[in-house]
Coordinates of C-alpha atoms and ligand atoms in Angstrom, one line a residue:
M583 CA -31.9 25.2 18.2
G584 CA -30.7 28.5 17.1
S585 CA -27.6 28.4 19.2
D586 CA -27.4 24.4 18.5
S587 CA -26.9 24.4 15.2
R588 CA -24.6 27.3 15.4
R589 CA -22.7 25.2 17.5
H590 CA -22.9 22.4 15.2
F591 CA -22.2 24.2 12.1
L592 CA -19.2 26.1 13.4
A593 CA -17.2 24.5 16.7
G594 CA -14.4 22.8 16.1
I595 CA -13.6 19.3 17.7
A596 CA -11.2 20.9 20.2
A597 CA -14.6 22.5 21.9
T598 CA -16.9 19.9 21.3
D599 CA -14.8 16.9 21.8
P600 CA -11.5 17.0 23.7
A601 CA -11.2 13.4 24.3
L602 CA -11.1 12.8 20.3
A603 CA -8.9 15.9 20.1
Q604 CA -6.4 14.8 22.1
V605 CA -6.4 11.4 20.3
F606 CA -5.6 13.8 17.2
E607 CA -2.8 15.9 19.0
N608 CA -1.3 12.5 20.4
E609 CA -1.0 11.1 16.9
S610 CA 0.1 14.1 15.0
R611 CA 3.0 14.8 17.6
R612 CA 3.8 10.8 17.4
Q613 CA 4.0 11.4 13.6
Q614 CA 6.4 14.2 14.0
N615 CA 8.5 12.6 16.7
Q616 CA 8.9 9.1 15.4
I617 CA 10.6 7.7 12.1
E618 CA 8.0 6.0 10.3
L619 CA 9.2 3.0 8.2
I620 CA 5.9 1.0 8.3
A621 CA 6.0 0.0 4.4
S622 CA 2.3 0.7 3.9
E623 CA 2.1 3.8 5.2
N624 CA 3.1 7.7 4.0
L625 CA 2.4 11.1 4.5
V626 CA -0.6 12.4 2.7
S627 CA -0.4 16.2 1.6
R628 CA -2.6 18.9 3.1
A629 CA -4.5 19.1 0.1
V630 CA -5.5 15.4 0.5
L631 CA -6.2 16.0 3.7
D632 CA -8.5 19.0 3.1
A633 CA -10.3 16.8 0.6
L634 CA -10.8 14.1 3.4
G635 CA -12.4 16.7 5.7
S636 CA -14.8 18.2 3.1
H637 CA -18.4 18.9 3.0
L638 CA -18.5 16.2 0.1
T639 CA -19.0 13.6 3.0
N640 CA -22.5 14.5 3.2
K641 CA -23.5 13.8 -0.1
T642 CA -25.1 10.3 -1.0
V643 CA -24.8 8.8 -4.3
E644 CA -24.8 5.2 -5.7
G645 CA -23.8 4.2 -9.2
Y646 CA -21.4 6.0 -11.5
P647 CA -21.2 9.8 -12.5
G648 CA -23.9 10.7 -15.1
K649 CA -25.9 7.8 -13.9
R650 CA -26.7 8.2 -10.3
F651 CA -29.5 6.8 -8.1
H652 CA -29.7 10.2 -6.2
G653 CA -29.8 13.8 -7.1
G654 CA -27.6 16.7 -6.8
A655 CA -24.8 14.9 -8.0
E656 CA -23.7 17.5 -10.6
F657 CA -20.7 18.6 -8.6
V658 CA -19.4 15.3 -7.0
D659 CA -19.6 13.6 -10.6
V660 CA -16.7 15.9 -11.4
A661 CA -14.8 15.0 -8.6
E662 CA -15.3 11.2 -9.5
R663 CA -14.8 11.8 -13.1
L664 CA -11.6 13.6 -12.1
A665 CA -10.4 10.8 -10.4
I666 CA -11.2 8.2 -13.4
E667 CA -9.6 10.5 -16.0
R668 CA -6.4 11.0 -13.6
T669 CA -6.4 7.5 -13.1
C670 CA -6.4 6.4 -16.9
E671 CA -3.7 9.0 -17.5
L672 CA -1.3 8.3 -14.8
F673 CA -1.1 4.4 -15.6
G674 CA -2.2 4.5 -19.1
S675 CA -5.4 2.3 -18.8
R676 CA -8.8 2.5 -20.4
F677 CA -11.0 2.0 -17.9
A678 CA -10.8 2.9 -14.1
N679 CA -13.1 2.3 -11.2
V680 CA -12.0 4.7 -8.1
Q681 CA -15.0 3.5 -5.7
P682 CA -13.4 0.6 -4.0
H683 CA -13.3 1.2 0.1
S684 CA -9.8 -0.5 0.2
G685 CA -7.5 -2.7 -1.5
T686 CA -8.9 -5.6 -0.1
Q687 CA -12.6 -4.9 -1.4
A688 CA -10.9 -3.9 -5.1
N689 CA -9.8 -7.3 -5.0
Q690 CA -12.9 -8.6 -3.9
A691 CA -14.9 -6.8 -6.5
V692 CA -12.3 -8.2 -9.2
F693 CA -13.2 -11.8 -7.4
L694 CA -17.1 -11.0 -7.9
A695 CA -16.3 -10.1 -11.3
L696 CA -14.5 -12.9 -12.7
L697 CA -15.1 -15.9 -10.3
E698 CA -17.3 -18.4 -9.2
P699 CA -16.9 -19.8 -5.7
G700 CA -15.0 -23.0 -5.9
D701 CA -13.2 -21.7 -8.7
T702 CA -9.1 -22.2 -8.4
I703 CA -6.7 -19.2 -8.2
L704 CA -3.1 -18.7 -8.2
S705 CA -1.5 -16.4 -5.9
L706 CA 2.1 -15.7 -4.3
S707 CA 2.0 -17.4 -0.7
L708 CA 1.8 -15.2 2.4
S709 CA 5.2 -16.4 3.7
A710 CA 6.9 -15.3 0.6
G711 CA 5.5 -11.8 0.7
G712 CA 1.7 -12.4 -0.5
H713 CA -1.4 -10.4 0.7
L714 CA -4.1 -11.9 3.0
S715 CA -6.9 -10.8 0.2
H716 CA -4.9 -13.5 -2.5
G717 CA -6.3 -16.7 -0.6
A718 CA -5.4 -16.7 2.9
P719 CA -7.3 -19.1 4.9
P720 CA -9.1 -16.9 7.2
N721 CA -10.0 -14.3 4.5
M722 CA -13.0 -14.5 2.2
S723 CA -10.7 -15.5 -0.7
G724 CA -9.8 -18.4 1.0
K725 CA -12.7 -19.7 2.1
W726 CA -14.8 -19.4 -1.1
F727 CA -12.3 -20.2 -3.6
D728 CA -9.4 -22.9 -3.9
V729 CA -6.5 -21.6 -3.7
V730 CA -3.1 -22.7 -5.0
H731 CA 0.2 -20.8 -4.1
Y732 CA 3.4 -20.5 -5.7
G733 CA 6.6 -19.0 -3.9
V734 CA 10.0 -18.1 -4.1
H735 CA 13.5 -20.3 -4.7
S736 CA 15.0 -20.9 -1.3
E737 CA 18.4 -19.6 -2.2
T738 CA 17.6 -16.3 -4.0
C739 CA 14.5 -15.5 -2.5
L740 CA 13.3 -14.6 -6.1
I741 CA 9.7 -15.8 -7.5
D742 CA 10.2 -18.9 -8.5
Y743 CA 8.4 -18.6 -11.7
S744 CA 9.1 -22.1 -13.0
Q745 CA 7.2 -23.3 -10.1
A746 CA 4.2 -20.9 -10.9
E747 CA 4.3 -22.3 -14.3
R748 CA 4.2 -25.7 -13.3
L749 CA 1.5 -25.0 -10.4
A750 CA -0.6 -23.1 -13.6
A751 CA -0.4 -26.0 -15.6
E752 CA -1.4 -28.2 -13.0
C753 CA -4.5 -26.6 -11.3
R754 CA -5.3 -24.5 -14.3
P755 CA -6.5 -21.5 -12.1
K756 CA -9.2 -19.0 -13.3
L757 CA -7.4 -16.6 -12.1
L758 CA -3.5 -15.7 -11.5
I759 CA -2.5 -13.0 -9.2
A760 CA 0.9 -11.1 -9.0
G761 CA 1.8 -9.1 -6.4
G762 CA 2.3 -8.7 -2.4
S763 CA 2.8 -6.9 0.6
A764 CA 6.7 -8.1 1.6
Y765 CA 8.2 -8.8 -2.2
P766 CA 11.2 -6.6 -2.5
R767 CA 12.2 -7.0 -6.1
E768 CA 10.4 -6.1 -9.4
I769 CA 8.1 -8.7 -10.7
D770 CA 8.5 -9.9 -14.2
F771 CA 5.3 -9.4 -15.5
E772 CA 5.9 -10.5 -18.9
R773 CA 6.6 -13.9 -17.7
F774 CA 3.4 -13.9 -15.7
R775 CA 1.3 -13.3 -18.9
R776 CA 2.8 -16.4 -20.8
I777 CA 2.0 -18.2 -17.6
A778 CA -1.8 -17.1 -17.8
D779 CA -1.9 -17.0 -21.1
R780 CA -0.7 -21.3 -21.2
A781 CA -3.0 -22.0 -18.5
G782 CA -6.1 -20.0 -20.0
A783 CA -6.3 -18.0 -16.7
R784 CA -7.0 -14.3 -16.3
M785 CA -4.5 -12.5 -14.7
L786 CA -4.9 -9.8 -11.8
V787 CA -1.9 -7.5 -10.9
D788 CA -2.1 -6.1 -7.5
M789 CA 0.4 -3.3 -7.2
A790 CA -1.1 -1.7 -4.0
H791 CA 2.6 -1.3 -2.7
F792 CA 4.3 -0.2 -5.4
A793 CA 1.8 1.4 -7.9
G794 CA 3.3 4.8 -7.0
L795 CA 6.6 3.9 -8.0
V796 CA 4.9 2.9 -11.3
A797 CA 3.3 5.9 -11.8
A798 CA 7.0 7.8 -11.0
G799 CA 7.9 6.0 -13.8
V800 CA 10.7 3.9 -11.7
H801 CA 9.2 0.8 -11.9
S802 CA 7.8 -1.2 -15.1
S803 CA 4.2 -1.3 -15.3
P804 CA 1.7 -4.0 -15.4
V805 CA -1.2 -2.1 -16.8
H806 CA -0.6 -3.0 -20.4
L807 CA -0.3 -6.7 -19.8
A808 CA -2.6 -7.5 -16.9
D809 CA -6.3 -8.2 -17.6
V810 CA -6.9 -6.2 -14.4
V811 CA -4.8 -4.1 -12.0
T812 CA -6.0 -3.6 -8.3
C813 CA -3.9 -0.7 -6.1
T814 CA -4.4 1.0 -3.0
T815 CA -4.2 4.6 -2.9
T816 CA -2.7 4.8 0.7
K817 CA 1.1 3.4 0.0
T818 CA 3.3 4.8 -2.3
L819 CA 0.8 6.6 -4.2
R820 CA 0.6 8.9 -1.4
G821 CA -3.2 9.7 -1.0
P822 CA -6.4 8.6 1.0
R823 CA -7.2 4.8 2.3
G824 CA -8.5 3.1 -0.7
G825 CA -8.4 1.2 -3.6
L826 CA -8.6 1.6 -7.6
I827 CA -9.3 -1.1 -10.1
M828 CA -7.9 -0.8 -13.7
S829 CA -8.4 -2.8 -17.1
N830 CA -8.4 -2.2 -20.9
D831 CA -11.4 -4.2 -22.1
E832 CA -14.7 -2.5 -21.9
A833 CA -16.8 -5.7 -21.2
L834 CA -14.3 -6.8 -18.5
A835 CA -14.6 -2.9 -17.1
K836 CA -18.5 -3.0 -17.0
R837 CA -18.4 -6.3 -15.3
I838 CA -15.9 -4.9 -12.8
D839 CA -18.0 -1.5 -12.3
S840 CA -21.4 -3.8 -11.7
A841 CA -19.2 -6.0 -9.1
V842 CA -18.3 -2.9 -7.2
F843 CA -21.9 -1.5 -7.3
P844 CA -23.9 -3.1 -6.6
G845 CA -22.2 -6.0 -6.0
M846 CA -19.8 -5.2 -3.4
Q847 CA -20.6 -2.3 -2.0
G848 CA -23.5 0.9 -1.7
S849 CA -22.8 4.5 -1.9
V850 CA -19.7 6.3 -2.7
H851 CA -17.7 7.2 -0.1
L852 CA -16.9 10.9 -2.0
S853 CA -14.6 12.7 -0.1
T854 CA -11.8 10.0 -0.2
V855 CA -13.1 9.6 -3.8
A856 CA -12.1 13.4 -4.3
A857 CA -9.3 12.8 -2.2
K858 CA -7.9 10.0 -4.4
A859 CA -8.2 12.6 -7.6
V860 CA -6.1 15.3 -5.6
C861 CA -3.3 12.5 -5.1
L862 CA -3.8 11.3 -8.7
G863 CA -3.1 15.0 -9.6
E864 CA 0.2 15.1 -7.2
A865 CA 1.2 12.1 -8.8
L866 CA 0.9 13.3 -12.1
T867 CA 3.5 16.3 -11.5
P868 CA 7.4 16.2 -12.3
S869 CA 8.0 16.5 -8.9
F870 CA 6.2 13.0 -8.1
R871 CA 8.8 11.3 -10.5
D872 CA 11.5 13.1 -8.3
Y873 CA 9.6 11.7 -5.2
G874 CA 10.1 8.1 -6.9
R875 CA 13.4 8.3 -7.5
Q876 CA 14.2 9.7 -4.0
V877 CA 12.5 6.5 -2.6
L878 CA 14.6 4.0 -4.6
A879 CA 17.8 5.8 -4.0
N880 CA 16.8 6.0 0.0
A881 CA 15.6 2.2 -0.3
R882 CA 18.7 1.4 -1.4
A883 CA 21.1 3.7 0.9
L884 CA 19.2 2.1 3.8
A885 CA 19.9 -1.5 2.8
A886 CA 23.6 -0.8 1.9
E887 CA 23.8 0.7 5.5
L888 CA 22.5 -2.3 6.9
V889 CA 24.3 -4.9 4.7
S890 CA 27.3 -2.9 5.8
N891 CA 26.7 -3.9 9.1
D892 CA 26.5 -7.4 8.8
L893 CA 22.7 -7.4 9.0
N894 CA 21.1 -9.8 6.2
V895 CA 18.6 -8.0 3.5
V896 CA 16.6 -10.8 1.9
T897 CA 17.5 -10.8 -1.7
G898 CA 20.3 -8.7 -0.8
G899 CA 18.8 -5.3 -1.5
T900 CA 15.3 -4.0 -3.1
D901 CA 13.7 -2.6 -6.5
T902 CA 11.1 -1.0 -4.4
H903 CA 10.2 1.4 -1.3
L904 CA 10.7 -1.8 0.8
L905 CA 13.0 -4.3 2.0
L906 CA 13.3 -6.9 4.2
L907 CA 15.6 -8.1 7.4
D908 CA 16.2 -11.5 7.9
L909 CA 17.3 -11.7 11.6
R910 CA 17.8 -15.6 12.1
S911 CA 21.6 -15.2 12.1
R912 CA 21.2 -12.3 15.1
D913 CA 18.8 -14.9 17.0
L914 CA 16.3 -12.2 17.4
T915 CA 12.7 -12.8 16.5
G916 CA 10.6 -10.2 14.4
I917 CA 8.8 -9.3 17.3
E918 CA 11.9 -8.3 19.3
A919 CA 13.4 -6.5 16.7
E920 CA 10.4 -4.1 16.2
N921 CA 10.3 -3.7 19.9
A922 CA 14.0 -2.8 20.1
L923 CA 13.6 -0.2 17.4
A924 CA 10.1 1.0 18.9
A925 CA 12.4 1.8 22.0
V926 CA 14.3 4.6 19.8
D927 CA 11.1 5.7 18.0
I928 CA 11.5 4.1 15.0
T929 CA 8.4 2.2 14.1
C930 CA 8.2 -0.7 11.6
N931 CA 6.5 -4.0 11.4
K932 CA 7.5 -7.9 12.0
N933 CA 7.2 -9.9 8.9
P934 CA 7.5 -13.7 8.0
I935 CA 10.5 -14.1 5.5
P936 CA 10.5 -16.8 3.3
F937 CA 10.0 -20.3 4.8
D938 CA 8.9 -18.8 8.1
P939 CA 6.5 -20.8 10.0
P940 CA 3.1 -19.1 10.3
A941 CA 2.7 -18.3 14.1
P942 CA 3.7 -14.2 14.1
S943 CA 5.6 -15.1 17.2
K944 CA 8.0 -16.7 15.3
W945 CA 8.6 -15.0 12.0
S946 CA 12.2 -13.8 11.8
G947 CA 11.8 -10.6 9.7
L948 CA 11.3 -7.1 9.7
R949 CA 9.8 -5.1 6.7
L950 CA 11.2 -1.6 6.5
G951 CA 10.0 1.0 3.8
V952 CA 11.1 4.5 3.0
S953 CA 8.0 6.5 1.5
A954 CA 6.9 8.1 4.5
G955 CA 10.5 9.1 5.3
T956 CA 11.0 10.1 1.6
T957 CA 8.1 12.5 2.1
R958 CA 9.7 14.1 4.9
A959 CA 12.2 14.7 2.9
F960 CA 15.0 12.4 4.2
G961 CA 17.5 11.9 1.7
S962 CA 20.1 9.2 1.1
Q963 CA 22.2 10.2 4.1
E964 CA 19.5 10.3 6.5
F965 CA 18.5 7.0 5.4
A966 CA 22.1 5.9 6.0
E967 CA 21.8 7.5 9.6
I968 CA 18.5 5.7 10.1
G969 CA 20.5 2.3 9.1
A970 CA 23.2 3.0 11.2
V971 CA 20.7 3.5 14.1
I972 CA 19.0 0.2 13.4
A973 CA 21.9 -1.7 13.0
G974 CA 23.2 -0.5 16.0
R975 CA 20.5 -1.5 17.9
L976 CA 20.0 -4.7 16.7
T977 CA 23.4 -5.5 16.6
G978 CA 23.9 -4.2 20.3
T979 CA 26.7 -1.9 19.4
M980 CA 24.7 1.4 20.2
K981 CA 23.1 2.2 23.5
E982 CA 19.2 2.8 23.3
E983 CA 19.8 6.3 24.6
E984 CA 22.3 7.2 21.9
G985 CA 19.9 6.0 19.4
R986 CA 17.1 7.7 20.9
K987 CA 19.0 11.1 20.5
R988 CA 20.1 10.3 16.9
V989 CA 16.4 10.0 16.0
A990 CA 15.0 12.9 17.7
A991 CA 17.9 15.0 15.7
L992 CA 16.5 14.0 12.8
C993 CA 12.8 14.3 13.5
Q994 CA 13.8 17.9 14.8
R995 CA 15.4 18.8 11.5
F996 CA 12.4 17.2 9.6
P997 CA 9.3 18.7 10.4
V998 CA 5.8 17.1 9.2
Y999 CA 2.6 19.0 9.1
R1000 CA 1.2 20.1 12.8
H1001 CA -2.4 18.7 13.3
R1002 CA -4.9 21.4 12.9
L1003 CA -7.1 22.4 15.8
R1004 CA -10.1 24.2 14.3
Ligands
LIG1964 C1 -2.0 -3.6 1.3 C2 -2.4 -4.1 0.3 C3 -3.6 -4.3 0.1 C4 -4.8 -4.2 0.8 O1 -5.2 -3.1 1.5 P1 -6.1 -2.2 2.1 O2 -6.7 -1.4 1.9 O3 -5.3 -2.2 3.6 O4 -7.1 -3.2 2.2 C5 -4.1 -5.2 -0.8 N1 -2.9 -6.2 -1.5 C6 -1.7 -5.7 -1.6 C7 -0.8 -6.8 -2.0 C8 -1.5 -5.1 -0.1 O5 -0.3 -5.2 0.0

């Protein structure tokens, strides 16, 4: 037993589980050797990785700091309090819950706090860039609530606020949701506040994608306008996988806390909560503002290069880290384009564009995001180069081999961390 327990505490994964160690090694190489354009992704700091792999994972607590159901929480309470304080400081909210295991669960907790089954929610439709957790039929939100969707204008592809207002007056939703996962432009939160007020609805802004841009001060903030704001810590915020919920009303914040625990979740994922505190601390530094500015500059450089090569960018550009290519004029589907770019080591995802049919095989969009590449220190020049390779491959003017060579050259010049084999 003595030597067994020594091995348990000291042996790293390379010694104990070569099959998994190989997965880590391969994934680490992939992240080094491919250009990551999936808009939901980012590359967390070494400090965030440290938090995720920390001893905090051993600790079980339920409840909130100072009011736990288990003993021994004096140190982990500091971590959760820091995450809460930093969320409030970063976004200017009065209250925060940092326990949701994901963005989807953050939204579900809000629904549990504010809605009864059968209530009506009004949200952006999936094909216009909405999110699964905002009432898509296979999701719990779609099964338990009466869901009405607003969309975008057929010509501009910008949110149709008049339609949202009309629908709100008709269906009197209990909850109006703003935010999505493939909408490239800033959202008019004041307009949505007025629409919600007129309809007597609560307003939820899900800023999963652009939270990091709000934190960096390069995107308008919904926090003083919405009743509740949710986000992931994963995407532009550059932290661990997980969610946050913010609000400014004490009674509402209490209901949200009860909805997260004991309503939706059990014990806290403390290493993740600590990692959230770390990424929030990073987001409070001046260098994160520089990061946010560079994200916007890079997204615009990429969009400009694509447009100048006769590719169609939905809404003509972007105000965020992401943009949507409309491939219909190229006679390509999203999946074909995704595969063509995968062949030159550029990773991205097919996506519906507004008014696309629901079947993923028929989608004619490609979603591209610059958050991970910007973390890697790609600047506007590099994103113009990436745009040239994408355009070359999608218009058939660049050979696959040349595309691969140019991607490899970029990846080599901008190293990411190597996997730690302990
Ligand atoms: C990504 C995303 C989420 C969900 O995040 P998960 O952590 O993957 O559950 C929720 N809402 C929106 C708008 C998103 O883009």
